[in-house]
Short mmCIF file of C-alpha atoms in Angstrom, two decimals:
data_model
loop_
_atom_site.label_atom_id
_atom_site.label_comp_id
_atom_site.label_asym_id
_atom_site.label_seq_id
_atom_site.Cartn_x
_atom_site.Cartn_y
_atom_site.Cartn_z
CA ASP M 1 -5.35 43.16 -61.17
CA LYS M 2 -3.54 45.41 -58.71
CA ASP M 3 -0.76 45.66 -56.10
CA TYR M 4 -1.14 44.05 -52.68
CA LYS M 5 0.33 45.36 -49.33
CA ASN M 6 -0.16 43.57 -45.92
CA SER M 7 -1.51 45.72 -43.40
CA ASP M 8 0.25 46.20 -40.04
CA SER M 9 -1.67 43.39 -38.41
CA GLY M 10 -2.51 41.45 -41.38
CA ASN M 11 -1.80 37.54 -41.78
CA PRO M 12 -0.04 36.10 -44.80
CA LEU M 13 -2.19 34.57 -47.55
CA ASN M 14 -2.51 31.03 -46.46
CA LEU M 15 -2.96 28.81 -49.49
CA GLY M 16 -2.34 25.52 -47.80
CA GLY M 17 -3.99 22.68 -49.64
CA LYS M 18 -4.55 24.57 -52.74
CA THR M 19 -3.33 24.51 -56.34
CA LEU M 20 -2.89 27.95 -57.77
CA THR M 21 -1.40 29.85 -60.59
CA ILE M 22 -0.65 33.55 -60.29
CA ILE M 23 0.00 35.55 -63.30
CA GLY M 24 1.06 38.98 -61.76
CA ASN M 25 1.75 41.12 -64.93
CA GLY M 26 4.54 42.80 -62.98
CA HIS M 27 2.44 43.61 -59.79
CA ILE M 28 3.66 43.82 -56.47
CA LEU M 29 3.16 41.85 -53.26
CA ASP M 30 4.18 43.69 -50.39
CA GLY M 31 4.65 41.78 -47.10
CA ASN M 32 5.07 44.87 -45.04
CA GLY M 33 7.46 42.93 -42.82
CA ARG M 34 5.31 39.78 -42.58
CA THR M 35 5.27 36.40 -44.60
CA ILE M 36 3.33 37.00 -47.80
CA ILE M 37 2.60 33.57 -48.80
CA THR M 38 2.29 30.48 -46.71
CA SER M 39 1.07 26.86 -46.94
CA GLY M 40 0.44 26.91 -43.22
CA TRP M 41 0.58 23.18 -42.08
CA GLY M 42 -0.60 21.96 -45.56
CA SER M 43 0.86 21.62 -48.89
CA LEU M 44 0.94 24.19 -51.58
CA TYR M 45 1.10 23.92 -55.31
CA LEU M 46 1.98 27.20 -56.35
CA THR M 47 2.93 28.75 -60.01
CA ALA M 48 3.71 32.41 -59.97
CA VAL M 49 4.77 34.31 -62.99
CA ASN M 50 6.09 37.89 -63.15
CA ILE M 51 5.45 39.11 -59.58
CA HIS M 52 7.52 41.32 -57.35
CA PHE M 53 7.81 40.07 -53.70
CA ILE M 54 8.80 42.82 -51.43
CA ASN M 55 9.45 43.59 -47.84
CA GLY M 56 8.18 40.37 -46.59
CA GLY M 57 9.06 38.65 -43.29
CA GLY M 58 10.06 35.73 -45.70
CA ALA M 59 8.00 36.01 -48.94
CA ILE M 60 7.12 32.30 -49.39
CA THR M 61 6.98 29.48 -46.88
CA THR M 62 6.02 26.04 -47.97
CA LEU M 63 5.95 22.82 -46.22
CA GLY M 64 4.91 20.75 -49.25
CA GLY M 65 3.67 20.60 -52.67
CA SER M 66 5.56 22.08 -55.56
CA LEU M 67 6.75 25.69 -56.18
CA ASN M 68 7.28 26.89 -59.79
CA LEU M 69 8.48 30.49 -60.01
CA ASN M 70 9.15 32.37 -63.27
CA LYS M 71 10.20 35.82 -63.87
CA CYS M 72 9.70 36.88 -60.27
CA SER M 73 11.83 39.14 -58.05
CA PHE M 74 12.51 39.09 -54.36
CA THR M 75 13.69 42.42 -52.85
CA ASN M 76 14.13 43.37 -49.14
CA ASN M 77 12.73 40.19 -47.67
CA THR M 78 13.81 39.34 -44.10
CA ALA M 79 12.95 36.13 -42.46
CA ILE M 80 10.88 36.82 -39.16
CA SER M 81 12.71 36.01 -35.73
CA SER M 82 14.94 32.85 -35.85
CA ASN M 83 13.22 31.52 -39.36
CA ASN M 84 15.46 30.91 -42.34
CA GLY M 85 14.97 31.82 -45.96
CA GLY M 86 14.58 35.65 -46.43
CA ALA M 87 12.81 35.21 -49.52
CA ILE M 88 11.84 31.66 -49.85
CA SER M 89 11.70 28.68 -47.27
CA ILE M 90 10.84 25.25 -48.62
CA TYR M 91 10.59 22.41 -46.43
CA SER M 92 9.46 19.60 -49.00
CA GLY M 93 8.49 19.15 -52.45
CA ASP M 94 9.67 19.79 -55.87
CA THR M 95 10.89 23.50 -56.70
CA TYR M 96 11.56 25.11 -60.10
CA ILE M 97 12.98 28.74 -60.08
CA THR M 98 13.65 30.27 -63.72
CA GLU M 99 14.61 33.91 -64.60
CA CYS M 100 14.03 35.26 -60.97
CA ASN M 101 15.97 37.97 -59.15
CA PHE M 102 17.04 37.84 -55.51
CA ASN M 103 18.09 41.29 -54.12
CA ASN M 104 18.76 42.29 -50.54
CA ASN M 105 17.24 39.55 -48.84
CA SER M 106 18.40 38.42 -45.40
CA ALA M 107 18.12 35.41 -42.73
CA PRO M 108 20.01 33.47 -40.30
CA SER M 109 20.64 30.62 -42.89
CA GLY M 110 19.56 31.08 -46.46
CA GLY M 111 19.55 34.77 -47.02
CA ALA M 112 17.55 34.41 -50.44
CA ILE M 113 16.48 30.68 -50.22
CA TYR M 114 16.47 27.99 -47.49
CA VAL M 115 15.53 24.39 -48.78
CA GLN M 116 15.02 21.02 -47.12
CA SER M 117 13.55 19.62 -50.46
CA ARG M 118 13.41 16.77 -52.62
CA ASN M 119 14.31 18.39 -55.99
CA MET M 120 15.72 21.82 -56.48
CA ASN M 121 16.02 23.34 -59.91
CA ILE M 122 17.33 26.99 -60.37
CA HIS M 123 17.90 28.43 -63.90
CA ASP M 124 19.10 31.75 -65.27
CA CYS M 125 18.60 33.62 -61.94
CA THR M 126 20.57 36.44 -60.38
CA PHE M 127 21.56 36.96 -56.66
CA SER M 128 22.66 40.20 -55.22
CA ASP M 129 23.53 41.77 -51.93
CA ASN M 130 21.56 38.76 -49.99
CA HIS M 131 22.75 38.08 -46.32
CA ALA M 132 22.95 35.42 -44.12
CA ALA M 133 24.02 35.56 -40.35
CA ASP M 134 25.09 31.87 -40.35
CA ASP M 135 25.29 29.99 -43.66
CA GLY M 136 24.33 30.66 -47.34
CA ALA M 137 23.87 34.14 -47.97
CA ASN M 138 22.26 33.28 -51.32
CA MET M 139 21.05 29.77 -50.72
CA TYR M 140 21.22 26.86 -47.98
CA TYR M 141 20.32 23.70 -49.04
CA SER M 142 19.83 20.67 -47.06
CA PRO M 143 18.88 17.44 -48.99
CA LEU M 144 16.54 14.85 -47.18
CA SER M 145 17.36 11.76 -49.35
CA ASN M 146 17.71 11.02 -52.93
CA GLU M 147 17.54 14.84 -53.80
CA VAL M 148 18.53 16.61 -57.03
CA LEU M 149 19.96 19.98 -56.97
CA ASN M 150 20.59 21.71 -60.27
CA ILE M 151 21.68 25.13 -60.53
CA TYR M 152 22.42 26.52 -64.16
CA ASN M 153 23.46 29.88 -65.60
CA CYS M 154 22.90 31.62 -62.20
CA HIS M 155 24.82 34.92 -61.60
CA VAL M 156 26.09 36.26 -58.22
CA SER M 157 27.29 40.02 -57.74
CA THR M 158 27.65 40.00 -54.01
CA GLY M 159 26.43 37.94 -50.92
CA LEU M 160 27.71 38.18 -47.41
CA TYR M 161 29.10 34.85 -45.73
CA ASN M 162 29.08 31.87 -48.01
CA THR M 163 27.11 32.02 -51.29
CA VAL M 164 25.60 28.65 -51.25
CA ASN M 165 25.94 26.02 -48.39
CA TYR M 166 25.24 22.66 -49.22
CA ASP M 167 24.51 20.50 -46.12
CA TYR M 168 25.43 16.78 -46.79
CA VAL M 169 22.71 15.10 -44.61
CA THR M 170 22.77 12.07 -46.42
CA THR M 171 24.59 10.10 -48.73
CA ASN M 172 21.86 9.43 -51.31
CA HIS M 173 21.65 12.57 -53.28
CA SER M 174 22.90 13.75 -56.59
CA HIS M 175 23.40 17.05 -57.93
CA SER M 176 24.75 19.06 -61.07
CA PHE M 177 26.24 22.47 -61.26
CA ASN M 178 26.91 24.95 -64.14
CA ASP M 179 29.03 27.82 -63.15
CA LEU M 180 29.63 26.59 -59.59
CA THR M 181 32.78 25.80 -57.80
CA ASN M 182 32.85 22.97 -55.13
CA LYS M 183 35.20 23.70 -52.19
CA PRO M 184 36.11 20.36 -51.29
CA SER M 185 37.66 21.28 -47.82
CA THR M 186 34.24 22.60 -46.64
CA THR M 187 30.46 21.70 -47.22
CA ALA M 188 30.01 25.16 -49.11
CA ILE M 189 29.47 25.33 -52.75
CA THR M 190 30.06 28.78 -54.29
CA ILE M 191 28.34 30.41 -57.31
CA ASN M 192 31.21 31.94 -59.59
CA TYR M 193 30.88 35.82 -59.52
CA VAL M 194 30.42 37.59 -62.88
#
């Protein structure tokens, strides 16, 4: 029951093949410039509640499984090298993000969140000051097939270069949006500013 800071030469917490619930009680996981949690080459089934992920080289990276985040915050996370997703990179699996805050995260694509996922659900989250060099300052979403993207009641105060980029890779996808504006002339979807 304490805060955690990765050492200068430390490796991320490799939780591949694990099913894990972390109740953070407001504690901090400080990546010190390195990825904080990874699934390695395996799947990760992670539920995290009330944790502050800061200074990560990408806070969470998962290649499969499921990710459930509730009341977490992601601040000052920057994707390492040419990786995407400053706070979160998801390459497969279902994802549920509720009541989370994303502030000052950056990456080439998906400043806060980068997704190539089956189903993505984001509810009651706040995005501010996230940055992407290419696409999706707050989120880059690239569906694989038959995906569902739901974003409800999320607020964005600022974000540089596209708020959400939705990559139409397949024709077999569905999505529903609340407080979003679809720009028909591009593949971008922008969350309304409040």
